[in-house]
Coordinates of C-alpha atoms in Angstrom, one line a residue:
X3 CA 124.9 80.1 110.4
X4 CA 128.5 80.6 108.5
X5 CA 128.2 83.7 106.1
X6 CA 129.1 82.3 102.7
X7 CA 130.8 84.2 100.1
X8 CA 129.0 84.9 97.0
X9 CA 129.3 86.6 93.9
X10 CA 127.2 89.7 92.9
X11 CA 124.6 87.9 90.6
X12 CA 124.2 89.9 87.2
X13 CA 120.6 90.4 86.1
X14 CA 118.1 91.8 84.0
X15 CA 114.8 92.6 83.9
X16 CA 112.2 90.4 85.1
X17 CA 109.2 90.6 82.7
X18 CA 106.4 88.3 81.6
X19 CA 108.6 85.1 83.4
X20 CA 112.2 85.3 81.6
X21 CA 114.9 87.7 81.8
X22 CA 115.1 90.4 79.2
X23 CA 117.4 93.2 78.9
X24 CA 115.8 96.9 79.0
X25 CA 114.7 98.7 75.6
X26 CA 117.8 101.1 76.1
X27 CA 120.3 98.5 77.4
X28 CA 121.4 101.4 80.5
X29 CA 122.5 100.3 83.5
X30 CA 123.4 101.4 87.3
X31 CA 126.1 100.6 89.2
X32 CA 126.0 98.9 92.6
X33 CA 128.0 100.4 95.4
X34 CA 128.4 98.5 99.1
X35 CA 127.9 101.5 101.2
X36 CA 130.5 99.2 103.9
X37 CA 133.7 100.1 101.1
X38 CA 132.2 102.3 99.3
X39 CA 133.0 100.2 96.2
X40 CA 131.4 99.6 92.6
X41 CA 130.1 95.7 93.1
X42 CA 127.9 95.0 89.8
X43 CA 125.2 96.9 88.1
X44 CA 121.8 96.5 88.0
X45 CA 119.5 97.1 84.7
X46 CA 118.2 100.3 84.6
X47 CA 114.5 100.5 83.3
X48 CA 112.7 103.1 81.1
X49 CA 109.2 104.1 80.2
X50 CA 109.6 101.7 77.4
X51 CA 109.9 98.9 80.0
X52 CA 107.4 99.8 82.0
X53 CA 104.8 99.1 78.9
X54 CA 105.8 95.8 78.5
X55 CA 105.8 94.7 81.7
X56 CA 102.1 96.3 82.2
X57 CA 101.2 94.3 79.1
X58 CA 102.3 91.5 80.1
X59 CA 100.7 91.5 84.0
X60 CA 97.5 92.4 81.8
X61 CA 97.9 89.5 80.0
X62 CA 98.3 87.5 83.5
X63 CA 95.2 88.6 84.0
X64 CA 93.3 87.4 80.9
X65 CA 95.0 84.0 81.3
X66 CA 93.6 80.7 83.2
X67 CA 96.7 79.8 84.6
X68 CA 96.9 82.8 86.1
X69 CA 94.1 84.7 85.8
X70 CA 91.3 82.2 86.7
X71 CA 92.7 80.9 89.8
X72 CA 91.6 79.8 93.1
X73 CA 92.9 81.5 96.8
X74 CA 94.2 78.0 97.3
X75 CA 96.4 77.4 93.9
X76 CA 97.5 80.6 94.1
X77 CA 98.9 79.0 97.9
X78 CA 100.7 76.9 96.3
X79 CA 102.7 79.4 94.4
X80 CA 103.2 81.6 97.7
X81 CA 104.4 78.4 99.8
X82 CA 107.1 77.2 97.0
X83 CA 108.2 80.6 97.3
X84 CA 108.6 80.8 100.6
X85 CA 110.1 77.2 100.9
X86 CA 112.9 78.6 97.8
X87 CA 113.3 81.9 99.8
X88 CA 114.4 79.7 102.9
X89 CA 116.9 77.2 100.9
X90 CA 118.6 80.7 99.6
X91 CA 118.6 82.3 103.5
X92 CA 122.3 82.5 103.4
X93 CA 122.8 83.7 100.1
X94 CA 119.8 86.2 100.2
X95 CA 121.2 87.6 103.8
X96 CA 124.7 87.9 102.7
X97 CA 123.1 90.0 99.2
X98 CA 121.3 92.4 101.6
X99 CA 124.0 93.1 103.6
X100 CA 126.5 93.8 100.9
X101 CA 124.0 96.0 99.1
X102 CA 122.1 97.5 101.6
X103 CA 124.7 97.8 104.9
X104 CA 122.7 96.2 107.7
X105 CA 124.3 93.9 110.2
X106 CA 124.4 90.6 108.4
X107 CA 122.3 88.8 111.3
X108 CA 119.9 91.4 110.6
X109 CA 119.4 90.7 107.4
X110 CA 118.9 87.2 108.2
X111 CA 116.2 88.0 110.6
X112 CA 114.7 89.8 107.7
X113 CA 114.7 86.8 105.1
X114 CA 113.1 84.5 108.3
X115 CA 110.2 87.2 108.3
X116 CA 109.9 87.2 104.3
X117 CA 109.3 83.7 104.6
X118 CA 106.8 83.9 107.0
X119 CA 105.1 86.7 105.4
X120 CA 104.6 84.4 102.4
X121 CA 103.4 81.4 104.2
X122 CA 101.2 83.8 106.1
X123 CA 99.2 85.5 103.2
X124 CA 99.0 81.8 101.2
X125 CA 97.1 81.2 104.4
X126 CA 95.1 83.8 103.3
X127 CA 94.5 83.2 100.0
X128 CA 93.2 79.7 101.0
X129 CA 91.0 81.6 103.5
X130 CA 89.6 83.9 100.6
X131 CA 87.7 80.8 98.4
X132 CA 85.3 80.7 101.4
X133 CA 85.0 84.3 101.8
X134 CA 84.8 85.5 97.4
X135 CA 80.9 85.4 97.9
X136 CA 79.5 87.0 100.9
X137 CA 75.2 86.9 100.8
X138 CA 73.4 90.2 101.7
X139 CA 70.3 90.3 103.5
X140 CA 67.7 93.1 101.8
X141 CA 64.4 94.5 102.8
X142 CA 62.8 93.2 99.6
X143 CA 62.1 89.8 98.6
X144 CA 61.9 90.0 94.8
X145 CA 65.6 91.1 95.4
X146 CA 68.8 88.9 96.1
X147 CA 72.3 90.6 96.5
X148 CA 75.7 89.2 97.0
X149 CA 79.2 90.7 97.6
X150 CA 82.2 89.7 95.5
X151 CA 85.6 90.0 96.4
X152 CA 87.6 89.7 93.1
X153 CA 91.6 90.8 92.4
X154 CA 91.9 94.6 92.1
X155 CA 94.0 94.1 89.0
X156 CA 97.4 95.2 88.1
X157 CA 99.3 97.1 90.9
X158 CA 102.5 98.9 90.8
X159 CA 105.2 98.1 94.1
X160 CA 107.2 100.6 94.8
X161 CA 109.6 99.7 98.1
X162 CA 111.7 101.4 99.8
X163 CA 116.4 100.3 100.5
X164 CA 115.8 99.9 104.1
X165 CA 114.2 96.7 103.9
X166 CA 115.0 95.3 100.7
X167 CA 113.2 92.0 100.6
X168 CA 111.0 92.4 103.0
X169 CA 109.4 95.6 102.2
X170 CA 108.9 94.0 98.9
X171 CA 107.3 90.8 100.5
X172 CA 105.1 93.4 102.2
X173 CA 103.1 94.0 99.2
X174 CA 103.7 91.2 96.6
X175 CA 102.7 88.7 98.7
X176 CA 99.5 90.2 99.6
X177 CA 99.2 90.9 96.1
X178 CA 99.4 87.8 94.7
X179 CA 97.4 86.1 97.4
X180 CA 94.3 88.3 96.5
X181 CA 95.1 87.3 92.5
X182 CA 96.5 90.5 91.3
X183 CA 99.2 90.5 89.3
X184 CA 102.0 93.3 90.1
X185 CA 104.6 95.2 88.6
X186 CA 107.5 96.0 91.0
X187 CA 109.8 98.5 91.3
X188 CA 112.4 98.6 94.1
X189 CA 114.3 101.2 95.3
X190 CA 117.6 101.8 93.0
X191 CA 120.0 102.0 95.8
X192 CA 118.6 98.4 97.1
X193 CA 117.9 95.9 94.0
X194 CA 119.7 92.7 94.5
X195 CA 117.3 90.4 96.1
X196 CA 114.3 91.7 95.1
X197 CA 116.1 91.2 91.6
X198 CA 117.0 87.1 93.3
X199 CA 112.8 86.9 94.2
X200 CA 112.6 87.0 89.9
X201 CA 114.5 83.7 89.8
X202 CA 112.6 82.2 92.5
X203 CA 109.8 83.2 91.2
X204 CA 110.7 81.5 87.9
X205 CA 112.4 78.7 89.9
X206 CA 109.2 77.6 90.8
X207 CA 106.8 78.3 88.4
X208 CA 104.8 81.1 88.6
X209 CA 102.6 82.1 85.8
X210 CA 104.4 84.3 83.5
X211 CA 103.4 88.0 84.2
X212 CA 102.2 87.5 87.5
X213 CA 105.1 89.2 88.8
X214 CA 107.3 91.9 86.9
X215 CA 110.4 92.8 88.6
X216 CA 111.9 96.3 87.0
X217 CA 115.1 98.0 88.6
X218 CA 116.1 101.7 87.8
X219 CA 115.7 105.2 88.6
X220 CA 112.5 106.3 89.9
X221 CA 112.2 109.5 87.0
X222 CA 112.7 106.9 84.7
X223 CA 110.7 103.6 85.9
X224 CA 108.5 104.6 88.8
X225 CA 107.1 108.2 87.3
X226 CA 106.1 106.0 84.1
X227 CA 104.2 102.9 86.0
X228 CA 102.6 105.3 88.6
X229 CA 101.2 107.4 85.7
X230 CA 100.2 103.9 83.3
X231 CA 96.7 104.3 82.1
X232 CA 96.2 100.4 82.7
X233 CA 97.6 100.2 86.2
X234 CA 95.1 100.1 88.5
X235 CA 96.9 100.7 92.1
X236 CA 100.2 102.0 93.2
X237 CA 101.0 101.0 96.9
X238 CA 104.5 102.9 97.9
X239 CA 106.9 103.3 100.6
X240 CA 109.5 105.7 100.7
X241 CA 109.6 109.5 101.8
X242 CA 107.4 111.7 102.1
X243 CA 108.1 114.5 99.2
X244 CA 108.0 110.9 97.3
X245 CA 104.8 110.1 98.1
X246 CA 103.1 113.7 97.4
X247 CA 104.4 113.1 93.7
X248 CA 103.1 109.8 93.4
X249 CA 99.7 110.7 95.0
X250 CA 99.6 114.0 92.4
X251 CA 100.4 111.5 89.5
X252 CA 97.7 109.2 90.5
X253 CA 95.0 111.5 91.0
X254 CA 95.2 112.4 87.1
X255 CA 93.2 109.2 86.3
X256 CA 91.5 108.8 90.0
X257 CA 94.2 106.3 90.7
X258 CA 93.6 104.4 94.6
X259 CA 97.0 104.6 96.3
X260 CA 98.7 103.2 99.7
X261 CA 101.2 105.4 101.2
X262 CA 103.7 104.6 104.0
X263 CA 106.2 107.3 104.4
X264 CA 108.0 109.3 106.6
X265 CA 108.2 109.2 110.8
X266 CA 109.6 111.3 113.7
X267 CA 108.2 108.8 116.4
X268 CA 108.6 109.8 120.2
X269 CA 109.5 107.4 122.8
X270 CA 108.1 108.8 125.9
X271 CA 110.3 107.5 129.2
X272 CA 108.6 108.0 132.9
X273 CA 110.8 107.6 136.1
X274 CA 108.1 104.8 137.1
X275 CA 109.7 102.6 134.5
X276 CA 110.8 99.2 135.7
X277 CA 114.1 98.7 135.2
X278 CA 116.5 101.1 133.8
X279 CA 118.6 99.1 131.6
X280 CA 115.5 97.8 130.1
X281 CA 114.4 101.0 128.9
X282 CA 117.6 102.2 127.9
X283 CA 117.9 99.1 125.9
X284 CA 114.5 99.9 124.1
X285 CA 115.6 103.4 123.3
X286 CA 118.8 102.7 121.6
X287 CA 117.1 99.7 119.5
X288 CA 114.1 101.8 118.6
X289 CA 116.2 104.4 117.2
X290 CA 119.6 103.0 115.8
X291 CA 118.6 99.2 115.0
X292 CA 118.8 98.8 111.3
X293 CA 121.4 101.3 111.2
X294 CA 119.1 104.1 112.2
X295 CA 117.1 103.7 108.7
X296 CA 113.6 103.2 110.1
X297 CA 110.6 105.2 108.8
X298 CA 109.1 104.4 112.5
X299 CA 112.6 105.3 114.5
X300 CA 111.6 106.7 117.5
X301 CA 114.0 109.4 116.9
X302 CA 112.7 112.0 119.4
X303 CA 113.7 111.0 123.4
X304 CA 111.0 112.1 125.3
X305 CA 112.4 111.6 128.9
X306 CA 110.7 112.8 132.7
X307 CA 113.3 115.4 133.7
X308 CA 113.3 113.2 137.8
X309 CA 114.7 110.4 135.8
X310 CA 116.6 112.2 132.9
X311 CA 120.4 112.2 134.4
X312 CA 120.6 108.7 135.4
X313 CA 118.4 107.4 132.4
X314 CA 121.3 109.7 130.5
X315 CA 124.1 108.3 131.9
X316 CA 123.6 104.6 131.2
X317 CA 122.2 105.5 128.0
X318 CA 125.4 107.1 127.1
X319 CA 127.6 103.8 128.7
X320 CA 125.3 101.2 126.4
X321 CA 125.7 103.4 123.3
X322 CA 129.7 103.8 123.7
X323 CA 129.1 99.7 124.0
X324 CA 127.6 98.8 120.5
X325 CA 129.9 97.4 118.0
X326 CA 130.3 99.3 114.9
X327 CA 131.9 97.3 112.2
X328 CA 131.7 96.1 108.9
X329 CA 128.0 94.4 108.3
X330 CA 129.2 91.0 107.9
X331 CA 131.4 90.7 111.0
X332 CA 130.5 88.4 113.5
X333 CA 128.2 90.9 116.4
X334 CA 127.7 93.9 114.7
X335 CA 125.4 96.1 115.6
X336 CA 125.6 99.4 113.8
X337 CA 126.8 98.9 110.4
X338 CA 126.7 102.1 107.5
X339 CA 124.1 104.1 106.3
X340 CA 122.7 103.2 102.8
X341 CA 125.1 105.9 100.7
X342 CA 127.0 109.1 100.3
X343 CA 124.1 110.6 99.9
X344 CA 122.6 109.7 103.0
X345 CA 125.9 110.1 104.6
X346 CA 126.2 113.6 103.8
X347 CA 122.8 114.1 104.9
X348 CA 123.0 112.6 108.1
X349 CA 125.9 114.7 109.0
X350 CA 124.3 117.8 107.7
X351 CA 121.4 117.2 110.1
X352 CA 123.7 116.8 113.0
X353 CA 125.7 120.1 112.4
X354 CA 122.7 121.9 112.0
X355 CA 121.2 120.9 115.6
X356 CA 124.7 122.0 116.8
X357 CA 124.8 125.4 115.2
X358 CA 121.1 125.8 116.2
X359 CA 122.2 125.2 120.1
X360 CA 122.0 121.7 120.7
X361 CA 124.6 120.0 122.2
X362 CA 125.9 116.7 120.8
X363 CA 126.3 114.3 123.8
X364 CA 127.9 111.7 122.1
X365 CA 128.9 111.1 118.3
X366 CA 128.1 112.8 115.5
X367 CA 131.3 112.2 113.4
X368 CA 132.1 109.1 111.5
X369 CA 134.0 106.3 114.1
X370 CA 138.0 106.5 114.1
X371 CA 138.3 102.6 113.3
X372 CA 136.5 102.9 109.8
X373 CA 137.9 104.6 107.0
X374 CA 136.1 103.7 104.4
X375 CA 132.4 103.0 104.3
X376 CA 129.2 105.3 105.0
X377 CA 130.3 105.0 108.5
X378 CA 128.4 107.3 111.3
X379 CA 128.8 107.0 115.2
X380 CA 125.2 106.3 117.1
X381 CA 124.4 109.7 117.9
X382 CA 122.2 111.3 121.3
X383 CA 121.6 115.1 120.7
X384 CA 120.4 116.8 124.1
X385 CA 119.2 120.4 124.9
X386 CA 116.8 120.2 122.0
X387 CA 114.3 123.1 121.3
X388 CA 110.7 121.9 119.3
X389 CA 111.5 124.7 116.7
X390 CA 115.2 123.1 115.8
X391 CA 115.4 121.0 112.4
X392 CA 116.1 117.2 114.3
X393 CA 113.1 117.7 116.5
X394 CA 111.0 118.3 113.2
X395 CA 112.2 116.3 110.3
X396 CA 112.8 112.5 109.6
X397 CA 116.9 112.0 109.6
X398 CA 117.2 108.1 109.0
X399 CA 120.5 107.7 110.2
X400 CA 121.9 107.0 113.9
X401 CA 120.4 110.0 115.7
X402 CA 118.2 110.4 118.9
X403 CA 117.2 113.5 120.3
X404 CA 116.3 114.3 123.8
X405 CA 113.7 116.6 125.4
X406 CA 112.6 116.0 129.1
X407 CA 108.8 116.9 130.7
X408 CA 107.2 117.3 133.7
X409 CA 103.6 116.5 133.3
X410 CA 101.6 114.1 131.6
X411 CA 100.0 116.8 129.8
X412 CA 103.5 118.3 128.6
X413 CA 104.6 114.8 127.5
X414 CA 101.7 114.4 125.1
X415 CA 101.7 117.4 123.8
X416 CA 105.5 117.1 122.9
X417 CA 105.2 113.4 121.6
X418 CA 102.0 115.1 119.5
X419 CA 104.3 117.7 118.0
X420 CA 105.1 116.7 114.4
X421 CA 103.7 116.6 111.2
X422 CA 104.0 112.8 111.0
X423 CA 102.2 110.2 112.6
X424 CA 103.4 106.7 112.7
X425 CA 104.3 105.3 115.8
X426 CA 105.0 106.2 119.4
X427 CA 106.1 104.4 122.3
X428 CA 105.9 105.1 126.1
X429 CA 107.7 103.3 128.8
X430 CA 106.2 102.8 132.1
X431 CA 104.4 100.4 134.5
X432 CA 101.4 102.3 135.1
X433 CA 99.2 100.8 132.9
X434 CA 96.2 103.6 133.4
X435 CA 98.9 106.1 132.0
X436 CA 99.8 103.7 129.3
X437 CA 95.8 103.3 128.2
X438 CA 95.8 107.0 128.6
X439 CA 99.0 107.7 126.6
X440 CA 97.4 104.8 124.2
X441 CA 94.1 107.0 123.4
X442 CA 96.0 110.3 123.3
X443 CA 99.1 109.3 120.4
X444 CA 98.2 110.9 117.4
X445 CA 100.0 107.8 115.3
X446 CA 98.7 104.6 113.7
X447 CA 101.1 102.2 116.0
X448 CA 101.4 102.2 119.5
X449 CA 104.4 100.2 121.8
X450 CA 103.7 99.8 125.1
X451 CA 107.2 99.2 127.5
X452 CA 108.9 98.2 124.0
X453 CA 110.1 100.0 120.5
X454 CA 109.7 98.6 117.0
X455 CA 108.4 95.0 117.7
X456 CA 107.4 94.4 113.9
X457 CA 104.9 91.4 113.2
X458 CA 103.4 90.5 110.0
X459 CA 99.8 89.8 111.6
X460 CA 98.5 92.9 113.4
X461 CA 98.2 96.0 110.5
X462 CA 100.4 98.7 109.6
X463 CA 100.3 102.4 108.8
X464 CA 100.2 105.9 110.2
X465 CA 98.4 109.4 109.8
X466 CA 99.0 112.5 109.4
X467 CA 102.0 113.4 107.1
X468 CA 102.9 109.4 107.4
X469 CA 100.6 108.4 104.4
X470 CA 97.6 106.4 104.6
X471 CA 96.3 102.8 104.3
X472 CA 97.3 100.1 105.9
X473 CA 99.7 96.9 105.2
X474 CA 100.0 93.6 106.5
X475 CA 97.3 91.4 108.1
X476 CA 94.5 91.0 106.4
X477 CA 94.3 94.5 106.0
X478 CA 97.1 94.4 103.4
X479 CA 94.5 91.8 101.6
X480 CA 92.0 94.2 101.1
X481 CA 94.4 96.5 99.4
X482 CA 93.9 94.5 96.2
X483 CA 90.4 93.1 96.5
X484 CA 87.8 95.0 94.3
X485 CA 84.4 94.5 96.2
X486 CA 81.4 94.5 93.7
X487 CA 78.3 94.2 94.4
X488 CA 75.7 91.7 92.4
X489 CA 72.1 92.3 92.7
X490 CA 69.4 90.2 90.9
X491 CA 65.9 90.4 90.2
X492 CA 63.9 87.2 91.2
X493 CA 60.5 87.9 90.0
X494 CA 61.0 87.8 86.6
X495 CA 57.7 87.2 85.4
X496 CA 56.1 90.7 87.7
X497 CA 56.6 93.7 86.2
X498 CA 58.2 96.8 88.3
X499 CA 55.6 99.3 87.6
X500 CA 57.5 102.1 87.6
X501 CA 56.2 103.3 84.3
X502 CA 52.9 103.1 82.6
X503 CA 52.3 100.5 80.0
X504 CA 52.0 101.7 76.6
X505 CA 47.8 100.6 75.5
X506 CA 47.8 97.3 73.4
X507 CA 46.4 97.7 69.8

């Protein structure tokens, strides 16, 4: 598919189904982390904003055309979007990469999944008419109850760069299949297409208010719609000193939350394994595929010392192999990290481990070729002690870390140590060790001879210091269902006798 070239679409705000500009006309500017260049601006929302667009999703709400509808209109909405997202692949891909830095075919691979992800959860919604009213069987018979699933409300979306669109399909579609209507707010350093699902959305009719899209700073437009009196959910994704603000805010009113955050996921290697390019293959995509910026990297190398020099060795030869280039050239594979920010980070994480005692095998410094960009070399960090910063905390950027074991019981006990807990990954074709290695991860995803497969049926979410709830499958469904419960009386004409009757006169 040819790579078009586009211009930088200039929006606003996306409120109650038109465009408006926000109360205090500010805006942010839009750098491409690949030339480190100013490439638009995006509107940058305030807690002015954030009322109106709560109004107007509560307005959704109250309306037929939006309000009152079935699982299998509200399908109809989700496939046109889907089928719009699909015309605009090119275009949206292209925005990503530009924006966000990730190889362009990436990217593309990313708009394939938001499409099914839609189609997926209108499939759901459809499912949901025969499932609203669920009977329930009592032990009385002058007593009949029923369960009702009914829309949660409005929800705040709060989604993370890394992902752009997808993240953001993640939890509007869900949301809008159950009959919610949302107010989202996407990461300020990632806008553009979430900004382009407005105009789809719009494009093909959605009821005004079903979906507000607001852009800006999250002091400025996520504190404000986490903290709304009349939202009635926030579902975010983003890091972890993030999420303990958000679930602070929300516990002022008793606010229900779903948090996906931070990772430092081991990939546990045995010398059993059954075929070493394979696995070396596995390790490098589980850590650096999408540029390294992946909540559920496995980041820490977890490797049986029999097999750790030759395992080493070719991993070092397939890592000197991947192209780094700009995103939108033709192969890439490692393209740069999302800003200067999280370029000076990354390279602050890497001099640390170095000046702790590590050893940097290879990289570690931004790539000779590039002079310009948020540019940083794949990077495999050996001679690793469990009390050094990278074995501990979440870098997202290019960096693996490598520890070797002897035992079983050492191996768990090292892919156990950290505070998060949202995937693992072991490599070998014993499958008793795997169902063993299965039972004993402390995470909430499990990969088995693979890293990072990412499907929009089976649920996900971690543990531990990696949040809580889950998303996608029909899990992510019952994130915005409200289950209440209706129980009727059927012997209206016999009295309960619970109380004495007052004499007659």
């Amino acid at each position: 598919m040819a790579i078009p070239n586009i211009r930088i679409p200039c929006r606003q705000l996306f409120i109650d189904g038109e465009w408006r500009e926000p109360v205090k006309n500010n805006r942010l500017p839009i750098i491409n982390p690949a030339t480190e260049e100013i490439i638009g601006y995006i509107p940058a929302a305030t807690a002015e904003d954030v009322d109106i667009a709560v109004k107007a999703a509560r307005r959704a709400l109250r309306r037929d055309d939006w309000g009152s509808t079935t699982g299998a209109q509200r399908a109809k909405y989700l496939r046109a979007i889907a089928a719009k997202v699909l015309e605009k692949k090119p275009e949206l891909a292209t925005l990503e990469t530009i924006d966000n830095g990730k190889p362009w075919f990436e990217a593309a691979s990313d708009i394939d999944d938001v499409v099914a992800c839609f189609e997926y959860y209108a499939d759901l919604a459809e499912a949901l008419d025969s499932k609203k009213k669920t009977e329930v069987k009592l032990h009385l018979d002058s007593f009949k109850t029923h369960v009702l699933k009914e829309p949660l409300g409005v929800v705040g979306l709060i989604t993370p760069w890394n992902y752009p669109l997808l993240m953001t399909t993640w939890k509007v579609a869900p949301a809008l299949a159950a009959g919610c209507s949302a107010i989202l707010k996407p990461s300020e350093l990632a806008s553009i297409t979430s900004l382009e699902l407005g105009e789809i959305c719009r494009e093909v009719g959605l009821p005004p208010g079903a979906l507000n899209i607001l852009t800006g700073l999250g002091h400025e437009a996520g504190s404000p719609l986490v903290s709304h009196p009349d939202v009635d959910k926030i579902a975010f994704t983003g890091s972890g000193t993030t999420g303990v603000k958000i679930m602070t805010a929300a516990a002022q009113l008793v606010k229900p939350v779903t948090l996906e955050l931070g990772g430092k996921s081991p990939i546990v290697v045995f010398d059993d394994i059954h075929n070493l390019d394979i696995a070396v293959e596995w390790t490098l995509f589980g850590c650096f595929w999408t540029n390294g910026q992946i909540c559920s990297a496995t980041s820490r190398l977890i490797i049986q010392e029999t097999i750790a020099p030759q395992f080493l060795a070719r991993l070092l030869e397939w890592t000197k192999n991947i192209k780094i280039s700009d995103p939108l050239e033709e192969d890439c594979k490692l393209g740069p990290v999302i800003s200067h920010g999280q370029y000076e980070k990354v390279l602050k994480f890497i001099s640390t481990a170095k000046n702790e005692g590590a050893t940097i095998l290879y990289g570690g410094d931004r790539p000779e070729h590039l002079k310009k960009g948020y540019y940083i070399q794949p990077t495999i960090i050996t001679d690793v002690d469990t009390s050094m910063e990278i074995w501990k905390e979440e870098v997202f950027g290019p960096v693996l870390c490598v520890k070797t074991f002897k035992t079983e019981e050492e191996a768990i006990e090292l892919a156990n140590d950290t505070k998060y807990g949202l995937g693992a990954a072991i490599l070998s074709k014993d499958t008793e060790r795997c169902e063993r290695f299965t039972k004993a991860f402390q995470s909430g995803i499990v990969w088995i001879n693979c890293s990072q497969p990412c499907f929009w049926q089976p649920p996900w979410g971690g543990k531990k210091r990696s949040g809580f709830g889950r998303e996608l499958g029909e899990w992510s469904l019952e994130n915005y269902l409200n289950i209440k419960q209706v129980t009727q009386y059927v012997c209206p004409d016999e009295p309960w006798a619970f109380y004495k009757s007052p004499s007659k006169l």
